[in-house]
Amino acid sequence: MNDIGEFALLVALATALYGCVSYIMAVRGNRVDLYLSADKTPLIVWGCVAIASAALWRAFLTDDFSLQYVWAYSNREMGTFYKIASFWGGQKGSLLFWTFLLTTYMSVAYLQNRKKNVALMPYAMTVMLVIVVFFLFLLNFSTNPFERIPLPPEDGRGLNPLLQNYWMVIHPPTLYLGYVGFTVPFAFAMAALITKNLDDGWIRLTRKWTLLAWFFLCLGNLFGAAWAYVELGWGGYWAWDPVENAAFMPLLVATAYLHSVMIQEKKDMMKVWNMSLVLLTFVMTIFGTFITRSGLIQSVHTFDEATLGYFFLGFLGVVIAICTTLIIKRLPLLKSKNELDSFLSRESSFLFNNLLLLGIAFATFWGTIFPIISEAVRGVKITVGPPFYNQVNVPIGLALLALIGIGPLIAWRRATLSNLKKNFVKPVAAALVAGAALFPFLPLDGRADILAYIAFILCVFVMGCILSEFFKGTAARMDLHEESPLAALSALTWRNKRRYGGYVVHIGVVLIFAGIAGSQAYGTHDQKHLQKGESIQIRDYTVTYERLLAKEETSIKSRVIAQLGVYRDGRRVWTGNPEKEFYKGSNQPVSEVDVLSSWKEDVYLILADFTEDEAATIKVYINPMVSWIWTGGWVIAFGTVVCMWPDRLEERRRVMRQKKQDAAFSPAQE
Amino acid sequence: MTFVHFIQLLLVAAILLGVGLPLFRGLSKTRLFKPVNPEIEEYKHLLVRKEEVLLSIKELEFDFKTDKISEEDYQGVRNKLELEAASILENLDRLEREKKSAASRPAKAT
């Protein structure tokens, strides 16, 4: 099966190359036979990559250590769950997984559009196939997952213990689905540029794809944060690590695009901006891959054998050069015919939101590449840590939060100042009341405290704005259609899925902001070396060290568990069991934290160390409002699903347009 | 020949058959694309714009109903949107008329 898998990768490369060439020749020579031949290649390439992926999965599940990759990332003791996930545990497999997802997306986009969009399809497919060729080239000639070991060992080294967590099965695929998903809008945008078909057809075509990729990237980032929180054992969820940044930047640019594209749809303007944003999003995803696989930046996320930097740098350079050239060449066609009606309009607020999102993205980009630049220029690697990002991004983030509230209350095209004042009275009043109510309870000693206080006030303001939007919309519908409040609310949301689904997403963002503000400003921790029966007193909690347990889990894994009684006001509320896991062949034990989570705060326990006399070093964190971040993530997911839900009215409009066009330009008349 | 070689051969044969068949079906004279008709492209664009402007009018009404815009501004924007809609409809009519007359010309000639 390994031979077949390896061969399938080679055949996939040859087929993808043939597909690129034949699509181009078909279009240039206007030849339908070549086109039909090329048109088979997306599915064939997917089939071949699927065969290769199945072969690698089979090797993992059958403990085939004749493959160097399986030997490096699996062993006989690992459960099926982790053997499946080991597929993307290292560079080679993760590249194959990336290619598998990419070809899957390509095939679905192909099946969905091959009859609807004949003008764009050959170009979009060529762009996607070129990207596939790049990845297949790496898989075949630089980082082959089917590389053999001449004398297969009895057992493998096993997956990095840090990766043996259930999030390993969820986080990388979700993130990859996001990263790879942006290839589809990129390919159609490139197709539009090449064919000069620059109305908003390609945007409508890829709207759902962009949302889907954004959805996965957003969830991928949050799942990564949740994983870091429970696995890395430092009490936090985000460290501005270069690889975290690499996943965060495309999310920011894509968010800017999702907003500004609405202006193009409504007013037929900002074509250059939107085109640039969608291309930049794709570039950022490749940049993220470059960061992880170049070996230039050290991070817990980078791959051990990160040696593909030059390939990705070259690819990145070619993509940027082509995109820039095409945009410059098409500038006359991308010129807007319309302009903003008024400075005080929803469009303007979207423009500001774009600037702020790109501001955060740029600051993050600068902080990420600064160590590389400093090393190249001065020969000294200067690491940029969280203080830089917090200093720059937090104020911009707060301005962005305020805009989330302001935007929806401003009318499209032109808003009236007096009406705006009227609309803002209630949310502003609610924010001021919340500010006054919180003032006696929240410390305002340092910058972090003050920023968190401002964030809470803004969160209340934004929630007030969003809820007033729902309230006013429902009231207007009740008035117009004589509906009950519930019927009016559901009809309002259902008939304007994008708008109200978007508001739900904003509620999720507000929850995340509140969670970040609370946990960053008001968290505390303590660490003590305890004998049995001794306690740590922290805030309202008393954490008592009760005993140490040792367990042999498997022949290669053992656990040492500390039992801790957690008391609040003298009453036992929880028994925490943080532990250290020891893996045969690994020098470093892995900390498994234990968390008591509530909407108010998390009690986060770490077994930092222990001695032979059964004394233990225990670290306790009190992290307020962390659960708000995860809840916010689920709310965002729900809101995005509402936005993505198929819209029958829109489909009907599309069909009607097609009928009208057919009637006006029927073949009989041509 | 081993089983693996047989499967590999089968895979290559299936792919060659898949991509090769269309090349031998005598389709080479058929043209893939008709030349782009700028009138159709403009017509398509105008249909989309018409929808967007009508949706914008609806949205404007909703914004007015929910007190986001004053009556004066509402009237101003509405007039502008209606003018835009009228111009789009006019252009659509023009294109349809042109198409009809172009279609009837050869018929009269015959």
CSV table of N, CA and C in Angstrom, one decimal, chain A residues 426-444 449-462 522:
chain,number,residue,atom,x,y,z
A,426,LYS,N,-29.6,55.2,24.6
A,426,LYS,CA,-29.7,54.1,25.5
A,426,LYS,C,-28.5,53.3,25.7
A,427,PRO,N,-27.8,52.9,24.6
A,427,PRO,CA,-26.5,52.1,24.8
A,427,PRO,C,-25.5,52.9,25.6
A,428,VAL,N,-25.4,54.2,25.4
A,428,VAL,CA,-24.4,55.0,26.1
A,428,VAL,C,-24.8,55.0,27.6
A,429,ALA,N,-26.1,55.2,27.8
A,429,ALA,CA,-26.6,55.3,29.2
A,429,ALA,C,-26.3,53.9,29.9
A,430,ALA,N,-26.6,52.9,29.2
A,430,ALA,CA,-26.3,51.5,29.8
A,430,ALA,C,-24.8,51.4,30.1
A,431,ALA,N,-24.0,51.9,29.2
A,431,ALA,CA,-22.5,51.7,29.4
A,431,ALA,C,-22.1,52.6,30.6
A,432,LEU,N,-22.6,53.8,30.7
A,432,LEU,CA,-22.3,54.6,31.8
A,432,LEU,C,-22.7,54.1,33.2
A,433,VAL,N,-23.9,53.5,33.2
A,433,VAL,CA,-24.4,52.9,34.4
A,433,VAL,C,-23.5,51.7,34.8
A,434,ALA,N,-23.2,50.9,33.8
A,434,ALA,CA,-22.3,49.7,34.0
A,434,ALA,C,-21.0,50.2,34.6
A,435,GLY,N,-20.4,51.3,34.0
A,435,GLY,CA,-19.2,51.9,34.4
A,435,GLY,C,-19.2,52.3,35.9
A,436,ALA,N,-20.3,53.0,36.2
A,436,ALA,CA,-20.5,53.5,37.6
A,436,ALA,C,-20.7,52.3,38.6
A,437,ALA,N,-21.4,51.3,38.1
A,437,ALA,CA,-21.7,50.1,39.0
A,437,ALA,C,-20.4,49.3,39.2
A,438,LEU,N,-19.5,49.3,38.2
A,438,LEU,CA,-18.3,48.4,38.3
A,438,LEU,C,-17.2,49.2,39.1
A,439,PHE,N,-17.3,50.5,39.0
A,439,PHE,CA,-16.2,51.4,39.5
A,439,PHE,C,-15.8,51.0,41.0
A,440,PRO,N,-16.7,50.8,41.9
A,440,PRO,CA,-16.3,50.5,43.3
A,440,PRO,C,-15.6,49.1,43.4
A,441,PHE,N,-15.9,48.2,42.5
A,441,PHE,CA,-15.5,46.8,42.6
A,441,PHE,C,-14.2,46.5,41.9
A,442,LEU,N,-13.9,47.3,40.9
A,442,LEU,CA,-12.7,47.0,40.1
A,442,LEU,C,-11.5,47.8,40.5
A,443,PRO,N,-10.3,47.2,40.7
A,443,PRO,CA,-9.2,48.0,41.0
A,443,PRO,C,-8.7,48.8,39.7
A,444,LEU,N,-8.3,50.0,39.9
A,444,LEU,CA,-7.8,50.8,38.7
A,444,LEU,C,-6.4,51.3,39.0
A,449,ASP,N,-5.5,47.4,34.3
A,449,ASP,CA,-6.8,47.6,35.0
A,449,ASP,C,-7.7,48.6,34.3
A,450,ILE,N,-7.0,49.7,33.9
A,450,ILE,CA,-7.8,50.8,33.3
A,450,ILE,C,-8.3,50.4,31.9
A,451,LEU,N,-7.5,49.7,31.2
A,451,LEU,CA,-7.9,49.2,29.8
A,451,LEU,C,-9.0,48.2,30.0
A,452,ALA,N,-8.9,47.3,31.0
A,452,ALA,CA,-10.0,46.3,31.2
A,452,ALA,C,-11.3,47.0,31.6
A,453,TYR,N,-11.2,48.0,32.4
A,453,TYR,CA,-12.4,48.8,32.8
A,453,TYR,C,-13.0,49.4,31.6
A,454,ILE,N,-12.2,50.0,30.7
A,454,ILE,CA,-12.7,50.6,29.5
A,454,ILE,C,-13.4,49.5,28.6
A,455,ALA,N,-12.7,48.4,28.6
A,455,ALA,CA,-13.2,47.3,27.7
A,455,ALA,C,-14.6,46.9,28.2
A,456,PHE,N,-14.8,46.7,29.5
A,456,PHE,CA,-16.1,46.3,30.1
A,456,PHE,C,-17.2,47.3,29.7
A,457,ILE,N,-16.8,48.6,29.9
A,457,ILE,CA,-17.8,49.7,29.5
A,457,ILE,C,-18.2,49.6,28.0
A,458,LEU,N,-17.2,49.4,27.2
A,458,LEU,CA,-17.4,49.3,25.8
A,458,LEU,C,-18.3,48.0,25.5
A,459,CYS,N,-18.0,46.9,26.2
A,459,CYS,CA,-18.7,45.7,25.9
A,459,CYS,C,-20.2,45.9,26.2
A,460,VAL,N,-20.5,46.6,27.3
A,460,VAL,CA,-21.9,46.9,27.6
A,460,VAL,C,-22.5,47.8,26.6
A,461,PHE,N,-21.7,48.8,26.1
A,461,PHE,CA,-22.2,49.7,25.1
A,461,PHE,C,-22.6,48.9,23.8
A,462,VAL,N,-21.6,48.1,23.4
A,462,VAL,CA,-21.8,47.3,22.1
A,462,VAL,C,-23.0,46.4,22.3
A,522,TYR,N,-7.4,40.9,35.8
A,522,TYR,CA,-7.7,40.6,37.2
A,522,TYR,C,-7.3,39.2,37.6
